[in-house]
PDB file of C-alpha atoms in Angstrom:
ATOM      1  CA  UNK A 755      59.813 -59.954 -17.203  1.00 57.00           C
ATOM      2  CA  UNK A 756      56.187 -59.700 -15.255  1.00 69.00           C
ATOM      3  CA  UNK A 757      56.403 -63.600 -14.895  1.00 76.00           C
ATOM      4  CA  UNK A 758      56.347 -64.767 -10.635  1.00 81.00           C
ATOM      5  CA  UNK A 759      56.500 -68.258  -9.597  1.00 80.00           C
ATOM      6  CA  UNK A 760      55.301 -68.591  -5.793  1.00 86.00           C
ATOM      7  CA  UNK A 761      57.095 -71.543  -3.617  1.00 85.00           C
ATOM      8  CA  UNK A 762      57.534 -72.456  -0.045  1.00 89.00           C
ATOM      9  CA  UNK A 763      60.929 -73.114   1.605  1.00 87.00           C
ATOM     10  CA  UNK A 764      60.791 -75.530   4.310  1.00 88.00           C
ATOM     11  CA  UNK A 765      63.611 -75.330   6.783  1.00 86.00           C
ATOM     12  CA  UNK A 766      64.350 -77.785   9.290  1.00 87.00           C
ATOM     13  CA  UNK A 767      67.735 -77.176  10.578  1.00 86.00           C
ATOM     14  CA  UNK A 768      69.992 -79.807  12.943  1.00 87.00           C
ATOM     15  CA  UNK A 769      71.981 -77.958  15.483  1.00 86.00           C
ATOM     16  CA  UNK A 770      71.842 -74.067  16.546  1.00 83.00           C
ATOM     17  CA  UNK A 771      73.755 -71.947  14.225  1.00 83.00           C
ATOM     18  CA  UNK A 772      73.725 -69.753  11.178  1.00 83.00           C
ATOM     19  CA  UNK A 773      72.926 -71.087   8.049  1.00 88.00           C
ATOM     20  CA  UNK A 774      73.192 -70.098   4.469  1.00 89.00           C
ATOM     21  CA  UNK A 775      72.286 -71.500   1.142  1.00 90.00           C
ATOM     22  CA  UNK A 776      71.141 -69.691  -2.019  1.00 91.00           C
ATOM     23  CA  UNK A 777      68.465 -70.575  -4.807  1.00 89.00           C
ATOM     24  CA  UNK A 778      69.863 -70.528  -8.206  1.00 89.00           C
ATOM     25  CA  UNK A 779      67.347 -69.660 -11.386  1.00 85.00           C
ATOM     26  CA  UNK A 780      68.914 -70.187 -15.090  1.00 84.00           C
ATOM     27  CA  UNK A 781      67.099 -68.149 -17.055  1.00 80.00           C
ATOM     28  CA  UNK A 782      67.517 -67.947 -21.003  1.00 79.00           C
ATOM     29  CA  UNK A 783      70.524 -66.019 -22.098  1.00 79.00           C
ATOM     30  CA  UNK A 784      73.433 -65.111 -19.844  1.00 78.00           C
ATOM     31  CA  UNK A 785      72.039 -64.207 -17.144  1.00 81.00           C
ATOM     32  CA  UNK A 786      71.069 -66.295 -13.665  1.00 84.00           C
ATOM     33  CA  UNK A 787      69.564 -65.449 -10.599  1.00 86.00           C
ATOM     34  CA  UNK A 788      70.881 -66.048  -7.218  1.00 89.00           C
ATOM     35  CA  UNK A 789      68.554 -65.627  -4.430  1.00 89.00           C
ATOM     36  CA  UNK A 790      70.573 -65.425  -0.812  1.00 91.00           C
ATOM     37  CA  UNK A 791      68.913 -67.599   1.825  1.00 90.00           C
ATOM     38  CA  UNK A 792      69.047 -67.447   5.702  1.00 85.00           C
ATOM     39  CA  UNK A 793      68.376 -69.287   8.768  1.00 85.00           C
ATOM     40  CA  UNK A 794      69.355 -68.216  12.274  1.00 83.00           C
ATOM     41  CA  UNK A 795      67.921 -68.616  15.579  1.00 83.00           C
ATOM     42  CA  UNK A 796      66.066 -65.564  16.869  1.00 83.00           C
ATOM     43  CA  UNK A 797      65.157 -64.465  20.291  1.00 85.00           C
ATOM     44  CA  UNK A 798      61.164 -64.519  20.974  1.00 81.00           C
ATOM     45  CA  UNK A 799      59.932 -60.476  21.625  1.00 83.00           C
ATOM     46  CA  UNK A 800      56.214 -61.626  21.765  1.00 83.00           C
ATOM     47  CA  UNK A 801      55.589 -60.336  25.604  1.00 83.00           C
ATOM     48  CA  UNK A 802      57.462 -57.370  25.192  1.00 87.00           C
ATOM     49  CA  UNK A 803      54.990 -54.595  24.593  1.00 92.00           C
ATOM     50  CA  UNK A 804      54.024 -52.665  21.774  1.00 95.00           C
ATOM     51  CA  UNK A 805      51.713 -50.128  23.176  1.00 96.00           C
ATOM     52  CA  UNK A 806      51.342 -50.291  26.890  1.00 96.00           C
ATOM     53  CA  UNK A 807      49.225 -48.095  29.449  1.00 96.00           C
ATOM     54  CA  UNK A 808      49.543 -47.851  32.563  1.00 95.00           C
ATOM     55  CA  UNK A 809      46.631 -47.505  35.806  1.00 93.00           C
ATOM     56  CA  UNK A 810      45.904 -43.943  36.735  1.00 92.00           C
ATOM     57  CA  UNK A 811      48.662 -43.151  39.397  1.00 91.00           C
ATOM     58  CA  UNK A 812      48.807 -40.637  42.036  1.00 90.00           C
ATOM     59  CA  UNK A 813      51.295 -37.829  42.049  1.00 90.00           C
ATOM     60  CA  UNK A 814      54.250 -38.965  44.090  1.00 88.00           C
ATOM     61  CA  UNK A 815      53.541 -42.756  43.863  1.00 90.00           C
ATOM     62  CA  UNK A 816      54.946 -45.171  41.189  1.00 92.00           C
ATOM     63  CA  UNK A 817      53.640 -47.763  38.748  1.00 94.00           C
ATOM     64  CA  UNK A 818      56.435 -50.858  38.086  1.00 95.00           C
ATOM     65  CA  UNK A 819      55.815 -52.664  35.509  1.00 96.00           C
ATOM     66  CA  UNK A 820      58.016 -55.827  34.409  1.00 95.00           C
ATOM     67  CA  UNK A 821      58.049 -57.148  30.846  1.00 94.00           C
ATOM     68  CA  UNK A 822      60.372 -60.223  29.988  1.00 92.00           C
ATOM     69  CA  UNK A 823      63.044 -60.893  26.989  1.00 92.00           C
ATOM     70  CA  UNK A 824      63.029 -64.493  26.925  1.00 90.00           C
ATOM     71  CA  UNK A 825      65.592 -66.630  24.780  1.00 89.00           C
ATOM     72  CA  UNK A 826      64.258 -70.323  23.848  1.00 87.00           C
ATOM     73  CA  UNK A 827      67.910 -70.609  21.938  1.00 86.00           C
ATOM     74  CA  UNK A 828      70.830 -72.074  23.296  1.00 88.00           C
ATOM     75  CA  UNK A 829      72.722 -69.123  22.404  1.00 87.00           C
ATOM     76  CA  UNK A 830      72.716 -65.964  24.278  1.00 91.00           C
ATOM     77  CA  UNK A 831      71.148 -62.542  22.882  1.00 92.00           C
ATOM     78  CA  UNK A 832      72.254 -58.674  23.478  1.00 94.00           C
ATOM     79  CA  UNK A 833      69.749 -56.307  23.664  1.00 95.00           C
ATOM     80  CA  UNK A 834      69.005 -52.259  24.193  1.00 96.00           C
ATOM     81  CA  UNK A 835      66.789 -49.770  24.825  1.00 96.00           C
ATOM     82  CA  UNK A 836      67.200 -46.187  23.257  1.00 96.00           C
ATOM     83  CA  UNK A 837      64.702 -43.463  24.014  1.00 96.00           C
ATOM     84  CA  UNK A 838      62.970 -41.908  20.827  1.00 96.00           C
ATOM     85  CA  UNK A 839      61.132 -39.631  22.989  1.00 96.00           C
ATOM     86  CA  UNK A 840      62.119 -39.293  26.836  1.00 96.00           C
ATOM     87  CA  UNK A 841      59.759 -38.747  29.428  1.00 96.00           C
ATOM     88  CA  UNK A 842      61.282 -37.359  33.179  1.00 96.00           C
ATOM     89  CA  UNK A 843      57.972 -39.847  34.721  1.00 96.00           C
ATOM     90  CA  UNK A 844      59.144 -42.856  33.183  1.00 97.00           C
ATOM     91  CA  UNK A 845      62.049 -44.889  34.441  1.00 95.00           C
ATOM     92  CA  UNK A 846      63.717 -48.142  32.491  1.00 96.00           C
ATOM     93  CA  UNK A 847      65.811 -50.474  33.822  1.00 96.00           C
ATOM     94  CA  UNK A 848      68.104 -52.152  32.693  1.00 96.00           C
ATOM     95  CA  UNK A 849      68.525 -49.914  29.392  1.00 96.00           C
ATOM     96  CA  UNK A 850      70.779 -52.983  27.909  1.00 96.00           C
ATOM     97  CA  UNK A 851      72.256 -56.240  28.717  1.00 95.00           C
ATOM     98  CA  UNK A 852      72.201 -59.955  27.672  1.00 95.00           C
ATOM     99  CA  UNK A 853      69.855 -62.643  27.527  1.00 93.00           C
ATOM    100  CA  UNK A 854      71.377 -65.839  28.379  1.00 93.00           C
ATOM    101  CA  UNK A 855      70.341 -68.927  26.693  1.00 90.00           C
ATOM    102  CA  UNK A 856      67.541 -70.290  27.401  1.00 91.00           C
ATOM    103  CA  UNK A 857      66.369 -67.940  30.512  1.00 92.00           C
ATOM    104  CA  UNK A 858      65.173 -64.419  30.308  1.00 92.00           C
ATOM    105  CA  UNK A 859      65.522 -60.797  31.453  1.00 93.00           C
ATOM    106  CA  UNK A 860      63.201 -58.747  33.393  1.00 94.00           C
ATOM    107  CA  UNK A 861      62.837 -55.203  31.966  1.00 95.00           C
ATOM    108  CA  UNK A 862      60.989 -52.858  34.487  1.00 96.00           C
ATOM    109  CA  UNK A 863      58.917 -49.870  33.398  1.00 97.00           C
ATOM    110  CA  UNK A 864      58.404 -47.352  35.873  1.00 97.00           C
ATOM    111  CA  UNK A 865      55.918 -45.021  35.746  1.00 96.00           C
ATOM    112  CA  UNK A 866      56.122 -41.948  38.652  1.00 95.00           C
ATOM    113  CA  UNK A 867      54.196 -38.756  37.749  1.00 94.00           C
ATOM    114  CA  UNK A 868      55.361 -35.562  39.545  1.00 92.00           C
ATOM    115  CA  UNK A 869      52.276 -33.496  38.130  1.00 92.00           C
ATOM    116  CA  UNK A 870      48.624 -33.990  36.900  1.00 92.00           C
ATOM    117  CA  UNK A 871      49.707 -35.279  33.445  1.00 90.00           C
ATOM    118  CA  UNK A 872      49.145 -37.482  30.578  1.00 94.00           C
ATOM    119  CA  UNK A 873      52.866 -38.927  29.728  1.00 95.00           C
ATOM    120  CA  UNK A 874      54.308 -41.054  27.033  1.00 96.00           C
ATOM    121  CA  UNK A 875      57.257 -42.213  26.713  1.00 97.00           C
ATOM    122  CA  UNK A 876      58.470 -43.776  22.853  1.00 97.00           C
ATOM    123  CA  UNK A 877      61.614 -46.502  23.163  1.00 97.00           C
ATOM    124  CA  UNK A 878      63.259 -48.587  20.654  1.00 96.00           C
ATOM    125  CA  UNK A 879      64.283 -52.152  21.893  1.00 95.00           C
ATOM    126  CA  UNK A 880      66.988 -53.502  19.750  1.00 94.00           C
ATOM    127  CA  UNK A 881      68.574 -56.850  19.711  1.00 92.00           C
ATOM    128  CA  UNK A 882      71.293 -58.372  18.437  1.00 89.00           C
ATOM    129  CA  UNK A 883      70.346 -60.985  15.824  1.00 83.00           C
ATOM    130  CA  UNK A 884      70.901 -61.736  11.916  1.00 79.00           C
ATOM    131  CA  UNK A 885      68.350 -59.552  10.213  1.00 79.00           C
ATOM    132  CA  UNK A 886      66.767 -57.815  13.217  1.00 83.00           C
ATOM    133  CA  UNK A 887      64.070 -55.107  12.751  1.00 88.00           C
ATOM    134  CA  UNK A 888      63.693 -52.467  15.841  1.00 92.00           C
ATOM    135  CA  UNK A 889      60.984 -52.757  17.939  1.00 93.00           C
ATOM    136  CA  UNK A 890      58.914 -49.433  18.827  1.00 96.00           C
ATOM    137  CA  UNK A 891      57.524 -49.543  22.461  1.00 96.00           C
ATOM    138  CA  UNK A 892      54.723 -46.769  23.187  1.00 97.00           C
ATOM    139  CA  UNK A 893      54.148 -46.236  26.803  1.00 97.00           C
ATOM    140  CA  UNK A 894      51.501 -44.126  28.706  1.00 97.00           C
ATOM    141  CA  UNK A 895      50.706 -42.856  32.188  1.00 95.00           C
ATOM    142  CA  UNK A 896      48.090 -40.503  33.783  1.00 93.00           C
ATOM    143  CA  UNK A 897      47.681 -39.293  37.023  1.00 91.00           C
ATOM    144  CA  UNK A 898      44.828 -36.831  37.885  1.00 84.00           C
ATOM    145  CA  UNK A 899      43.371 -35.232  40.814  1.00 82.00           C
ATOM    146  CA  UNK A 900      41.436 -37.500  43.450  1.00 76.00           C
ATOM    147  CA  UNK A 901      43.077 -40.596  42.782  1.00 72.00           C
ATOM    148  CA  UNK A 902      44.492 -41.279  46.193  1.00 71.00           C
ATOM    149  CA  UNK A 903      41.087 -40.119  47.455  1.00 70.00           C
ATOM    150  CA  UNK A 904      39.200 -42.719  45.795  1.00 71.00           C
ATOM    151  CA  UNK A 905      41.345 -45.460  46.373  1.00 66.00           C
ATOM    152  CA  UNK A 906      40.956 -44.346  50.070  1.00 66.00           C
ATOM    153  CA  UNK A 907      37.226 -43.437  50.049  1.00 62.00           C
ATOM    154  CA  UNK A 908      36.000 -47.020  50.870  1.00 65.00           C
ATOM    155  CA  UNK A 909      38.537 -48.000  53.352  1.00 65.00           C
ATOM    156  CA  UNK A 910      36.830 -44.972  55.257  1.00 62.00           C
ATOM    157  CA  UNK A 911      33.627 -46.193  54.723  1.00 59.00           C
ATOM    158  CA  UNK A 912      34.416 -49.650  56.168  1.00 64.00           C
ATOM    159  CA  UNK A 913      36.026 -48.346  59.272  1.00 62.00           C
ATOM    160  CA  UNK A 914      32.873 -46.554  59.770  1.00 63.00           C
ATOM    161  CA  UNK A 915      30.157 -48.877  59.254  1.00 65.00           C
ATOM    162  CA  UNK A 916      32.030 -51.498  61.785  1.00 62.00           C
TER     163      UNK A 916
END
């Protein structure tokens, strides 16, 4: 008891698949320890977002926004998106599917305020792979008054300086 021992598993598997091996400690007495080890191939979620916010937007327009699930693996990957908490402005698409081997998916994020707002939208993107911990996505959009007319502002004062 209250004694650690620190060491470093190298892992340098030969072909794409599921592995398993355990560590086995004698310790005095009757009892041993077995400590389960795993090795699987995993699907990189690097590029998929976190937090994300999107540019001010304009009531009635929309913001797409396209994140990739990419798969280095030669083995494909199923993935999906639940809401935590829903927004009506924001729009997903496709809310599940599969990555094939080595390629990727495009998920699009689609933000479309109706009203002068600050949204957010909360998903969970969940994929099918040994061990797999959710992955909380955080998304926000704002749209106030006078967007359009700033983005149109200069055009005007092009037109009427030439």
């Amino acid at each position: 008891p209250g004694l650690t021992l620190e060491c470093t598993i190298e892992f340098q598997p030969d072909e794409w698949r599921y592995y398993y091996d355990c560590i086995r400690i004698n310790c005095p007495g009757d009892e041993n320890l077995i400590v389960p080890i795993h090795g699987s191939p995993i699907m990189s979620t690097k590029e998929f977002p976190r937090n994300y916010t999107f540019p001010l937007t304009a009531v009635g327009q929309k913001n797409c926004q396209v994140f990739p699930l990419r798969c280095m693996a030669p083995i494909d990957f199923e993935y999906e998106l639940a809401y935590i908490q829903p927004h009506p402005a924001f729009f997903i698409h496709p809310m599940s599917g599969i990555v094939p081997a080595n390629s990727e998916v495009e998920v699009t994020v689609t933000f479309a305020p109706f009203e002068f707002q600050t949204a957010s939208m909360s998903v969970q993107l969940n994929i099918s792979q040994f061990n797999a911990k959710p992955i909380v996505c955080n998304f926000i959009g704002t749209s106030k008054p006078g967007i359009l007319k700033e983005a149109v502002a200069p055009q005007i004062v092009e037109t009427e300086e030439s």
